[in-house]
Tab-separated table of C-alpha atoms in Angstrom:
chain	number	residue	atom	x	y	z
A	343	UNK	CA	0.000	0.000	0.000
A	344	UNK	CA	2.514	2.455	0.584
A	345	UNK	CA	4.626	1.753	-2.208
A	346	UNK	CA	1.350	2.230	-4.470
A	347	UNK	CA	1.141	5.627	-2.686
A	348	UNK	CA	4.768	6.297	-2.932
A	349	UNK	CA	4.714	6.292	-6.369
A	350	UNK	CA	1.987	7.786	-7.344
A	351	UNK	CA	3.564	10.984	-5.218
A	352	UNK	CA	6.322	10.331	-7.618
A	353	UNK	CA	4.409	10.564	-11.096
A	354	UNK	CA	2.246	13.366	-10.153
A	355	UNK	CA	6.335	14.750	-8.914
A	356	UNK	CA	7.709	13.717	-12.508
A	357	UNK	CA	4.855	15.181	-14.371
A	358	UNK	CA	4.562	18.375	-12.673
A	359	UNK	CA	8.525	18.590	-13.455
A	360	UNK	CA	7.656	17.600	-17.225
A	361	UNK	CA	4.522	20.331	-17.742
A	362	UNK	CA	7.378	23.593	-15.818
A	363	UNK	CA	9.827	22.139	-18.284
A	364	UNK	CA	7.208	22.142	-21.293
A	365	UNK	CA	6.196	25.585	-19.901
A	366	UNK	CA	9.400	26.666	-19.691
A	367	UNK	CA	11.022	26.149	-22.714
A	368	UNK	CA	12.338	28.869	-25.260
A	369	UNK	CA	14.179	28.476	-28.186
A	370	UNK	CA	17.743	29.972	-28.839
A	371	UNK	CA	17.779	32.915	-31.220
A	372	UNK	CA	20.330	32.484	-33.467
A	373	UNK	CA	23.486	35.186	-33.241
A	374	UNK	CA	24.351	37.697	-35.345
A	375	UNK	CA	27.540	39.368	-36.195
A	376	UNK	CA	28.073	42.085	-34.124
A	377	UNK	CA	26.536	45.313	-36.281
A	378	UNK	CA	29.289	47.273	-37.732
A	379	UNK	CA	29.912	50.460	-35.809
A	380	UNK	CA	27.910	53.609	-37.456
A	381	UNK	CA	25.553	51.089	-38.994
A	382	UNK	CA	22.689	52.361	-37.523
A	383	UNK	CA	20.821	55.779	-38.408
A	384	UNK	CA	21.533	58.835	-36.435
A	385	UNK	CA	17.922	59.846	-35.605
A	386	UNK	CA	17.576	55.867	-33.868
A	387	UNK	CA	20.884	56.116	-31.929
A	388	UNK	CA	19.978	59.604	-30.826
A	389	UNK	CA	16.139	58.657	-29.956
A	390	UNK	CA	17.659	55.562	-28.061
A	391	UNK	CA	19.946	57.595	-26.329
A	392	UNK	CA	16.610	59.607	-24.679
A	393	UNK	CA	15.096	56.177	-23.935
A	394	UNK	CA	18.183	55.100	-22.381
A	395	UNK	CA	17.959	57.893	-20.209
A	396	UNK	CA	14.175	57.200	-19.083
A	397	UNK	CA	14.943	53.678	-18.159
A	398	UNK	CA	17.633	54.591	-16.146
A	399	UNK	CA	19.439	51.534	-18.054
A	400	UNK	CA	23.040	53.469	-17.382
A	401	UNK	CA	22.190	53.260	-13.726
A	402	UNK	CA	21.232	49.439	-12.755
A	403	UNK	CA	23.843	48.640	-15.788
A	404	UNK	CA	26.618	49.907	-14.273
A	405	UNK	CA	28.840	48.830	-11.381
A	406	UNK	CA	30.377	51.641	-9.347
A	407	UNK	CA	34.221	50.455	-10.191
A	408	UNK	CA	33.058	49.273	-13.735
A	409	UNK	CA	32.358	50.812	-17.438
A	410	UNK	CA	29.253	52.319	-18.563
A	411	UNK	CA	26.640	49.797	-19.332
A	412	UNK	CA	29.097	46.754	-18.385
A	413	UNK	CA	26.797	45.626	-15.771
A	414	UNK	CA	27.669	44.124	-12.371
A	415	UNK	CA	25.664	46.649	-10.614
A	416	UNK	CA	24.603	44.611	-7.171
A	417	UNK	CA	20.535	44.734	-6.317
A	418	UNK	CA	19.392	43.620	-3.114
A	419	UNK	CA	16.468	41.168	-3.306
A	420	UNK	CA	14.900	39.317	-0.504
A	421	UNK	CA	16.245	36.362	-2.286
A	422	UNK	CA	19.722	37.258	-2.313
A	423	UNK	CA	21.943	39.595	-4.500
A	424	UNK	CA	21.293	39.669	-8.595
A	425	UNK	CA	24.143	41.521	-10.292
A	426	UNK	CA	22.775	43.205	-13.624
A	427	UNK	CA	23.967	41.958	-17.267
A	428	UNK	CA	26.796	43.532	-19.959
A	429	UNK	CA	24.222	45.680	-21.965
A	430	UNK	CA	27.658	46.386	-24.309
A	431	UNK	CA	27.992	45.062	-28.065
A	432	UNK	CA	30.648	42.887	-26.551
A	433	UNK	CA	30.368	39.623	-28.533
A	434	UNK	CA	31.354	37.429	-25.961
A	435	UNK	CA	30.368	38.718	-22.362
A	436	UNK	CA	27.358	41.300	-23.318
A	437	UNK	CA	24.362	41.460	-26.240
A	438	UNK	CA	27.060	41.657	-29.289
A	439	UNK	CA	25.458	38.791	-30.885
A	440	UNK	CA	21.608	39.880	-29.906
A	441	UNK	CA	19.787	40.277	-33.058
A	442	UNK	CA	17.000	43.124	-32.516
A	443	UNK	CA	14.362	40.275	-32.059
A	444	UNK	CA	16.521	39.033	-29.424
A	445	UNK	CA	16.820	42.297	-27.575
A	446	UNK	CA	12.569	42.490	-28.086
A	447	UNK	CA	12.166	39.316	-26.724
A	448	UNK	CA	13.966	39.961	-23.416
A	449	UNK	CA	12.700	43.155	-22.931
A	450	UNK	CA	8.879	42.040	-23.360
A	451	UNK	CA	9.482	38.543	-22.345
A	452	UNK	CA	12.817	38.180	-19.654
A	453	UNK	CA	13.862	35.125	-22.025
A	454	UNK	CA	17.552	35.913	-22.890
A	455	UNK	CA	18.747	35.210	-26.622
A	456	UNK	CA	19.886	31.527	-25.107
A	457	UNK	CA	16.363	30.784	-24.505
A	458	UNK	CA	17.318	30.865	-20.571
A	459	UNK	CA	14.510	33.378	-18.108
A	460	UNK	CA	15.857	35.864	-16.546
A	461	UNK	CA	15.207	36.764	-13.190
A	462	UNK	CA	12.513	39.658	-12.314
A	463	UNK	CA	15.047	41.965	-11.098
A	464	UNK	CA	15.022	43.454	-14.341
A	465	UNK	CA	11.730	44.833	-15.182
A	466	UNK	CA	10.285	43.255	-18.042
A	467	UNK	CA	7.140	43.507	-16.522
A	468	UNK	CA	7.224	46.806	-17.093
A	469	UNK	CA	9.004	46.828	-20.508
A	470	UNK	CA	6.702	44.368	-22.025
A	471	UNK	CA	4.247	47.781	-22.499
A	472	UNK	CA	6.879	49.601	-24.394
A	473	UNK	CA	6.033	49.921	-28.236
A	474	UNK	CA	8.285	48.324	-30.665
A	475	UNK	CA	9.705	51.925	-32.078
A	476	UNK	CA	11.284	52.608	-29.166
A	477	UNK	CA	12.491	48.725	-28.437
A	478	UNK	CA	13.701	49.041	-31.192
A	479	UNK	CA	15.710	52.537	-31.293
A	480	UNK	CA	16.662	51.675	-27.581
A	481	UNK	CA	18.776	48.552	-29.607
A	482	UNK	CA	19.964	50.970	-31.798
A	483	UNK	CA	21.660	52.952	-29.028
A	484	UNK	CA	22.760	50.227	-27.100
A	485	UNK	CA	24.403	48.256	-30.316
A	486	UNK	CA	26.366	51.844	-30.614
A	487	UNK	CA	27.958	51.983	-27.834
A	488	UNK	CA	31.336	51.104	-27.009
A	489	UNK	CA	32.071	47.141	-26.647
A	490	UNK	CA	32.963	46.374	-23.384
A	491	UNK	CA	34.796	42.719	-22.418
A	492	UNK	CA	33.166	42.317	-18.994
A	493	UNK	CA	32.425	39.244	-17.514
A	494	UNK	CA	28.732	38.634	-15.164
A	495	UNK	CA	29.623	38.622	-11.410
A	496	UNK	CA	27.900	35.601	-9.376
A	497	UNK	CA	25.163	36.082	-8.161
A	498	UNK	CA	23.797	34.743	-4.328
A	499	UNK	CA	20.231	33.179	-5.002
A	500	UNK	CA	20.356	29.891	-3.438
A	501	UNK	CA	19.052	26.979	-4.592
A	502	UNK	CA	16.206	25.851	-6.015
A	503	UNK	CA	15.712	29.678	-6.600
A	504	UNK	CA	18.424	29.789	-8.336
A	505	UNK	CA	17.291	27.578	-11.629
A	506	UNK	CA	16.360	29.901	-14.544
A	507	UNK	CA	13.353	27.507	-15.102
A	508	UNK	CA	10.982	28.772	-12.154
A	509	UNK	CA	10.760	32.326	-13.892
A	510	UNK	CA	8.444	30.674	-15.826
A	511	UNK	CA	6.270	29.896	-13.475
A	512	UNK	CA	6.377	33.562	-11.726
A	513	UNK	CA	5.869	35.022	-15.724
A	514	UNK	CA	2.580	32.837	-15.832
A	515	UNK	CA	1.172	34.252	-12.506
A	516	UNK	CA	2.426	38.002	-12.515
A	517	UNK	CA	3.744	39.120	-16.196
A	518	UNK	CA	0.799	40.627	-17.931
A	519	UNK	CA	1.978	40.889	-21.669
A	520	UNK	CA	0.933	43.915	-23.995
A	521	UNK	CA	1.948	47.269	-25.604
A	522	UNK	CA	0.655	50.725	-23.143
A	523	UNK	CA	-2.937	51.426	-24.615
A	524	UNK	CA	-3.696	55.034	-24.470
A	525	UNK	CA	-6.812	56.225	-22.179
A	526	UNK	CA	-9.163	58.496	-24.801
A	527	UNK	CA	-10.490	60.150	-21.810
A	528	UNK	CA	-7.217	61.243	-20.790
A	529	UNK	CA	-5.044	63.918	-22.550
A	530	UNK	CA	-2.026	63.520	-24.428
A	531	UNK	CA	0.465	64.358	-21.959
A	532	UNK	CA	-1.283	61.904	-19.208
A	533	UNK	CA	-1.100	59.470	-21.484
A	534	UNK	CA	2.874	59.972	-22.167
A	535	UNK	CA	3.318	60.153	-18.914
A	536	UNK	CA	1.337	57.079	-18.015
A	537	UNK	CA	3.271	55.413	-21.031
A	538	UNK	CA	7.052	56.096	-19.546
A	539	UNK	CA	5.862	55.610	-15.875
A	540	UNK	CA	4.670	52.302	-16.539
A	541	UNK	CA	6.972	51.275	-19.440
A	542	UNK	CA	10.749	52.668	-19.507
A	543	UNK	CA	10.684	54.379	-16.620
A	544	UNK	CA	9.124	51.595	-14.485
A	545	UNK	CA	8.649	54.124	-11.517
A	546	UNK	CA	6.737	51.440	-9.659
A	547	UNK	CA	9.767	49.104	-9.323
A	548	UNK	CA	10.922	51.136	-6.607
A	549	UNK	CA	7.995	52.730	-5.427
A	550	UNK	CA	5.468	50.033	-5.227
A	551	UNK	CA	5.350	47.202	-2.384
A	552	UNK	CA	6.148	43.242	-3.335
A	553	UNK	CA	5.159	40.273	-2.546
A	554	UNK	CA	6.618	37.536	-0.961
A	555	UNK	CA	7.187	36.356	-4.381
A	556	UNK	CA	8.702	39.551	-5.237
A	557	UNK	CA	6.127	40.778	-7.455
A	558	UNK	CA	4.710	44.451	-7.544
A	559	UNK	CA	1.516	44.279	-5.693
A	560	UNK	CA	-1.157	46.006	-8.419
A	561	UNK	CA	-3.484	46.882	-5.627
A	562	UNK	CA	-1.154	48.790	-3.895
A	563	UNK	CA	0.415	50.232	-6.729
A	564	UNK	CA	2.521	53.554	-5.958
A	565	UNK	CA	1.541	52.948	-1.854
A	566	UNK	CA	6.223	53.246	-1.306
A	567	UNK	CA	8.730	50.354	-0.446
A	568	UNK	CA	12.011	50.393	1.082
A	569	UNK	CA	14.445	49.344	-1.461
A	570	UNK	CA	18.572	49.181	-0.731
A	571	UNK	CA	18.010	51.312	2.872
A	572	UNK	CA	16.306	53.900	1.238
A	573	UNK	CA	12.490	54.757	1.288
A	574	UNK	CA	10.465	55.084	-1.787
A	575	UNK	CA	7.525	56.982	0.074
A	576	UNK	CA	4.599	56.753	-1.462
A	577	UNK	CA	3.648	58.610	-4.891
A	578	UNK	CA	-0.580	58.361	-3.715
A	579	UNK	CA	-2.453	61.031	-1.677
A	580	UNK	CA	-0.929	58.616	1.365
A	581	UNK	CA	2.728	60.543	0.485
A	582	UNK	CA	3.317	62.153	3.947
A	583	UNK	CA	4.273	65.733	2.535
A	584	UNK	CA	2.230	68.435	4.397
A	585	UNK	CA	2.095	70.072	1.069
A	586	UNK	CA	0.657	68.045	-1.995
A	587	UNK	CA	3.254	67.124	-4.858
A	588	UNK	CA	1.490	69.789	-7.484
A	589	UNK	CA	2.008	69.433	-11.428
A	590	UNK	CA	4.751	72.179	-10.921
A	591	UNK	CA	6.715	70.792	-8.042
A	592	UNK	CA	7.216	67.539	-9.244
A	593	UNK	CA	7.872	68.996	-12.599
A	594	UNK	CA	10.636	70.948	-10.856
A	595	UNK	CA	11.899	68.047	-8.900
A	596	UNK	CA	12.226	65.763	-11.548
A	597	UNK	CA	13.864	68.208	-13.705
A	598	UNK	CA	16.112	69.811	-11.696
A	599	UNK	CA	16.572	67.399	-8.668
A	600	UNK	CA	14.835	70.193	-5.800
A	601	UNK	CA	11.135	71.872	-4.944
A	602	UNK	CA	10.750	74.125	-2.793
A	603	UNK	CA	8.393	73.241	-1.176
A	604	UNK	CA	9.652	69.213	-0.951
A	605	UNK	CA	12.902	69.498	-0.652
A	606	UNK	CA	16.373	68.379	-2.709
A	607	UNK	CA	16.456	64.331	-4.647
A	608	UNK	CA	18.966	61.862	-2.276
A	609	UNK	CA	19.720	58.625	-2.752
A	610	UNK	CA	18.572	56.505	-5.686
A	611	UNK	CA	16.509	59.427	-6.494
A	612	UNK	CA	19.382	61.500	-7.021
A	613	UNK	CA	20.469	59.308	-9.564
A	614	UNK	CA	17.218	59.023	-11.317
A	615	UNK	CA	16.667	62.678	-11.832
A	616	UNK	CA	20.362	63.211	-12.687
A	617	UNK	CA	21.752	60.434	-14.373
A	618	UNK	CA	18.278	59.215	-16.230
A	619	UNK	CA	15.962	61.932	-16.861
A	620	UNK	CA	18.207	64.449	-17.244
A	621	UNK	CA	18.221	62.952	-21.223
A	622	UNK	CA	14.575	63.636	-21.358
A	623	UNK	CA	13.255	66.511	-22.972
A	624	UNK	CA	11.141	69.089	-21.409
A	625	UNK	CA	7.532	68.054	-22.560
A	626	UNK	CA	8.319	64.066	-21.158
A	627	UNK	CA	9.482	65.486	-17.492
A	628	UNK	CA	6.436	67.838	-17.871
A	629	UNK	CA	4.332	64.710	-18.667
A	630	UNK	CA	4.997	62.582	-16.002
A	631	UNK	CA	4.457	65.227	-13.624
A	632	UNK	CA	0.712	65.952	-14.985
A	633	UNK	CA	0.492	61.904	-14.732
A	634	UNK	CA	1.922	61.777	-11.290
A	635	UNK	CA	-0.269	65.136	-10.061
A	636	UNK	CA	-3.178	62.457	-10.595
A	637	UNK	CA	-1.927	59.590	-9.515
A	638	UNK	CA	-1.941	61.645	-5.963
A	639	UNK	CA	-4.861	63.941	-6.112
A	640	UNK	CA	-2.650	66.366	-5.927
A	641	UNK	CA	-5.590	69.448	-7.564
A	642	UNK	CA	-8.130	67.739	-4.858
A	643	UNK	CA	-5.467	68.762	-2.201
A	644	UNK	CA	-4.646	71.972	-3.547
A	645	UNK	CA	-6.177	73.834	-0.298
A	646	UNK	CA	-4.190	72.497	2.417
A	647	UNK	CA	-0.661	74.079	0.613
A	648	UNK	CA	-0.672	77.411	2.027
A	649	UNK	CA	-1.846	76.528	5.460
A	650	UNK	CA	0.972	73.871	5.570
A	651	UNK	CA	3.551	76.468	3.752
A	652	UNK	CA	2.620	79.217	6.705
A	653	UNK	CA	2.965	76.549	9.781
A	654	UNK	CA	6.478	75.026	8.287
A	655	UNK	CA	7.878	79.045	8.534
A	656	UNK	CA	6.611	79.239	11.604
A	657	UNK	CA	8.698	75.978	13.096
A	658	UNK	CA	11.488	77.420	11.106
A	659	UNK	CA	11.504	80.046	12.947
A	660	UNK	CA	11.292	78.972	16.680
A	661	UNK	CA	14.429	79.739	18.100
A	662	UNK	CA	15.742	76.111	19.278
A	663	UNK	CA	17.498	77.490	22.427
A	664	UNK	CA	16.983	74.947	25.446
A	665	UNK	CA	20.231	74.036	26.536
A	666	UNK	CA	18.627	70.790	28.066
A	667	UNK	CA	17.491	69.462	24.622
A	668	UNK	CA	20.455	67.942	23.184
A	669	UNK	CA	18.641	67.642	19.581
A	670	UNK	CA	17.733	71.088	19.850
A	671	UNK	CA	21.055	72.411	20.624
A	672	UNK	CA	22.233	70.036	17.615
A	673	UNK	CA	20.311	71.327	15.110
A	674	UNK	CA	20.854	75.236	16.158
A	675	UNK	CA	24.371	74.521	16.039
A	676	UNK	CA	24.779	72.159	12.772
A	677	UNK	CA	21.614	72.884	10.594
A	678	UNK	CA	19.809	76.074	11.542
A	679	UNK	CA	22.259	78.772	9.382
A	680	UNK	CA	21.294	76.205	6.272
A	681	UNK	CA	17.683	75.347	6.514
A	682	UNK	CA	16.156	78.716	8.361
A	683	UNK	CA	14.026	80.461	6.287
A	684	UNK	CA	11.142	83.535	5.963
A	685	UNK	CA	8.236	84.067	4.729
A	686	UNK	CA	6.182	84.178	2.833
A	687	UNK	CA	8.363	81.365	1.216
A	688	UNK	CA	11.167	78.766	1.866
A	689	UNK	CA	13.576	79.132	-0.537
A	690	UNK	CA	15.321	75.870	-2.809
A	691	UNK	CA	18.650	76.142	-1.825
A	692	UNK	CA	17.887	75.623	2.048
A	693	UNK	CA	15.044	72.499	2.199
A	694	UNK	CA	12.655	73.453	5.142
A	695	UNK	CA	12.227	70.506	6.920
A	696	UNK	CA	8.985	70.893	8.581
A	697	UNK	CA	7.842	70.020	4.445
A	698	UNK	CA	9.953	66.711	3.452
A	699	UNK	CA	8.581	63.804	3.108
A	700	UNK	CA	11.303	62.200	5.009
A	701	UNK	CA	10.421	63.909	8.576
A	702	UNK	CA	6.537	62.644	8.392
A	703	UNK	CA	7.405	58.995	7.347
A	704	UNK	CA	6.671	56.259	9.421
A	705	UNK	CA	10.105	55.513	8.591
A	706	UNK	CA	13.003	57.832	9.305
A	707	UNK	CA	15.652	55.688	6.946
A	708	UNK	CA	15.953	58.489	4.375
A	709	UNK	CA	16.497	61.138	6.949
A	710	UNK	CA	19.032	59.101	8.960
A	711	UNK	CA	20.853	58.580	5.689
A	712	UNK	CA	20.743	61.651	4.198
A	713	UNK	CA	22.350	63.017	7.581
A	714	UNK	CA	24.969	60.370	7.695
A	715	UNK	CA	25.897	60.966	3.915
A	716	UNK	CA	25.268	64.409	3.048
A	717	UNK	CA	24.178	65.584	-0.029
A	718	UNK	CA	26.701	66.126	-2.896
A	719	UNK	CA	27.375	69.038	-4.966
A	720	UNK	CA	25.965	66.688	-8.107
A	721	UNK	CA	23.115	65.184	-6.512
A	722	UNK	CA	20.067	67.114	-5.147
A	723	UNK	CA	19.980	70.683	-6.434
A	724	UNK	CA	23.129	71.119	-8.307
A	725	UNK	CA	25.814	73.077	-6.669
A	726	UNK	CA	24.226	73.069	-2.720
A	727	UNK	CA	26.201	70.439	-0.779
A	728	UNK	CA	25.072	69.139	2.223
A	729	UNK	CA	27.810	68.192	4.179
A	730	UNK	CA	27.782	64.380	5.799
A	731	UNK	CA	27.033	64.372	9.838
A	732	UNK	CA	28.295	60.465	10.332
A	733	UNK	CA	30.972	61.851	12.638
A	734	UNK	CA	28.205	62.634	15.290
A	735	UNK	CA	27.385	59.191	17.848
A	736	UNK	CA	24.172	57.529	17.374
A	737	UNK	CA	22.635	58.788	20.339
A	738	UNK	CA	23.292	62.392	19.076
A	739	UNK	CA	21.817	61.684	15.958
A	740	UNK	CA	18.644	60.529	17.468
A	741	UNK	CA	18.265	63.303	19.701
A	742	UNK	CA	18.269	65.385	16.556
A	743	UNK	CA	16.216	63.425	14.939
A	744	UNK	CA	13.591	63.248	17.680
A	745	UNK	CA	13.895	67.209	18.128
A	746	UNK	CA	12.970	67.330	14.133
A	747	UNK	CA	10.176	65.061	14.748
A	748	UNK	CA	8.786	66.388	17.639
A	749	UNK	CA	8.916	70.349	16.441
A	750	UNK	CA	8.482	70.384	12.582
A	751	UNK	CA	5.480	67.445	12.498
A	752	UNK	CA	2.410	66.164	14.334
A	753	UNK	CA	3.471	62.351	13.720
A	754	UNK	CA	4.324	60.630	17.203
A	755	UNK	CA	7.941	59.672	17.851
A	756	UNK	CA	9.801	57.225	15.938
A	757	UNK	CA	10.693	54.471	18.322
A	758	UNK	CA	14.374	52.643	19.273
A	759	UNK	CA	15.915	55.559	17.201
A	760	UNK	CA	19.200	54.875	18.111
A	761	UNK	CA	18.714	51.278	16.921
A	762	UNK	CA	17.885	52.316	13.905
A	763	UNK	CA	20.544	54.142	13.025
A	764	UNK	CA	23.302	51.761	14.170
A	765	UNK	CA	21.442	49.484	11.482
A	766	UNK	CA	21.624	51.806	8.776
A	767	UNK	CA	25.662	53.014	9.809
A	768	UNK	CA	25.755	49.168	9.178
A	769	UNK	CA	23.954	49.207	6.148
A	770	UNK	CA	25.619	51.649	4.873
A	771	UNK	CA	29.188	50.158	5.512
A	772	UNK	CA	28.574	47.409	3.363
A	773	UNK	CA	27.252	48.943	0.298
């Protein structure tokens, strides 16, 4: 009896293992010769070059000792560290011998010219909405660039996670195939906006929460994650900003890297604005923020900006002057002559803090880190450094932190501050 049993576990074993495999299974696409440089038309390379930018491809395809587009760029996954691909025309170590149907198939698909899956650190779920024009000029830009012998760095997903051939079943239960359809009751720029948000630009791989699969959770899409220490806060009305992220600000912020009225890009973010979108043209930036403006409710909020505006001056200036408040003293002697400001406005250049996102969080990992690390001349608001405060002890650091807290928001206190930054110091030490 239980050998009957024993193997009929083991059929109903062997064919589930037969109908992934069936499932599975792509074919190779044969290689090309590597396109000659120049072979390409100007107007693709150049258009590629902007799509480049909006996909950020420069920054997950780069490592921070390596050559641009080289890959070995570490990500962070709950499943253990995926280093990204050589994006080059090397023949040998990067997409050299990807014909453009190759290069389409991966990007709508994750199947790799081999025919193996790649994992869902790259965002093909996202890509797969991209329209073949721009696939296809993206190639054209890629193929142009500079070949670059790199070899792929190991990556730490253990086993079984590990084996290519399980992507297949995440692709059946999360990938949604299809080109961005336009919304007729939207207008044009919504609808370009909505296109590179979702597509290229795949905002909500950072800014929407995963599973315990690690797929994007479409009900709470845009509802902020915490990805490699750093906070993705919310892009919904549920963004803790006392003042709404308008059509204008976020225009401003994600042209320029600063609002005033938000405060300066850190981080990832920095990178994004700077490094990505910065290829964009005016009318693109300008269309995400009329997307992003209603992906918030930001016109239905409108009314609470000035109210907001006129109680963040007045924290500013309180005059933080109890010697027996070690955050306060802190902060009159290290931040104060940067971030005071007057009405009837804050200016740019000094962030009010009373207004960032970071100081009403639940979380307080981006304002930890952006005090640790500072703010460099080329991130943030060009040209406006923000020196780094990791020299101060934890328990200084969370007295300023709780003094920030307490006197520029109505949030309660964030609790075992200390603890929390000793875990970002050693976050932060091994990246």
């Amino acid at each position: 009896m239980f050998r009957r049993w024993l193997l009929g576990i083991l059929a109903v074993v062997a064919v589930a293992i037969v109908g992934l495999l069936v499932i599975a299974w792509r074919p190779s696409i044969a290689p090309i010769d590597p396109p000659a440089a120049g072979s390409f038309p100007p107007e693709r390379v150049a258009r590629g070059a902007i799509l480049a930018g909006a996909g950020y491809c420069a920054t997950c395809h780069t490592a921070r000792d390596g050559a641009r587009y080289a890959g070995g760029y570490p990500m962070a996954t709950a499943f253990g560290t995926i280093h990204s691909t050589n994006i080059t025309p090397d023949p040998d170590t990067g997409i050299g011998r990807w014909s453009e149907a190759a290069f389409v198939r991966a990007m709508r698909s994750g199947v790799a010219r081999d025919g193996s899956h790649l994992f869902p650190a790259f965002p093909f779920d996202h890509f797969t909405k991209v329209t073949d024009q721009d696939l296809g000029d993206l190639y054209a830009f890629l193929m142009s660039q500079p070949p670059v012998a790199a070899a792929p760095r190991d990556n730490t997903v253990p086993f079984p996670l590990n084996l290519r051939v399980l992507q297949a079943g995440w692709k059946l239960l999360f990938l949604r195939k299809g080109v961005f359809e336009p919304d007729p009751a939207r207008s044009e720029a919504w609808n370009r906006g909505a296109y590179l948000a979702e597509g290229l630009s795949h905002c909500g791989a950072c800014h929407t929460p995963r599973n315990a699969v690690g797929a994007e959770r479409r009900s709470a899409a845009y509802a902020g994650a915490l990805v490699d220490g750093w906070e993705a806060p919310a892009l919904t009305a549920a963004n803790p900003a006392p003042v709404p992220w308008s059509e204008d600000a976020l225009y401003a912020y994600l042209r320029g890297g600063v609002s005033a009225l938000h405060g300066s890009a850190a981080g990832p973010m920095s990178e994004v604005v700077h490094d990505g979108l910065s290829e964009l043209p005016d009318a693109d930036i300008r269309a995400l923020a009329v997307y992003f403006a209603d992906v918030s409710g930001a016109d239905g909020r409108a009314d609470r900006s000035d109210a907001a505006v006129t109680a963040a001056l007045a924290a500013s200036a309180q005059a933080p002057s109890s010697a027996s408040d070690a955050g306060a003293e802190l902060y009159r002697a290290a931040c104060a002559s940067c971030h005071y400001n007057r009405a009837p406005a804050p200016l740019a250049a000094r962030p009010e803090l009373a207004l960032v996102s970071a100081l009403g969080s639940d979380d307080p990992s981006n304002l930890i880190r952006v005090v640790l690390e500072g703010i460099g001349v080329e991130e943030g608001m060009p040209g406006v450094l923000m020196p780094p405060f990791a020299h101060l002890a934890d328990a200084d650091l969370a007295a300023l932190a709780a003094y920030l807290r307490r006197t520029r928001t109505t949030r309660p206190p964030w609790p075992d501050l200390e603890a929390k930054i000793a875990e970002v110091r050693r976050h932060t030490a091994g990246t």
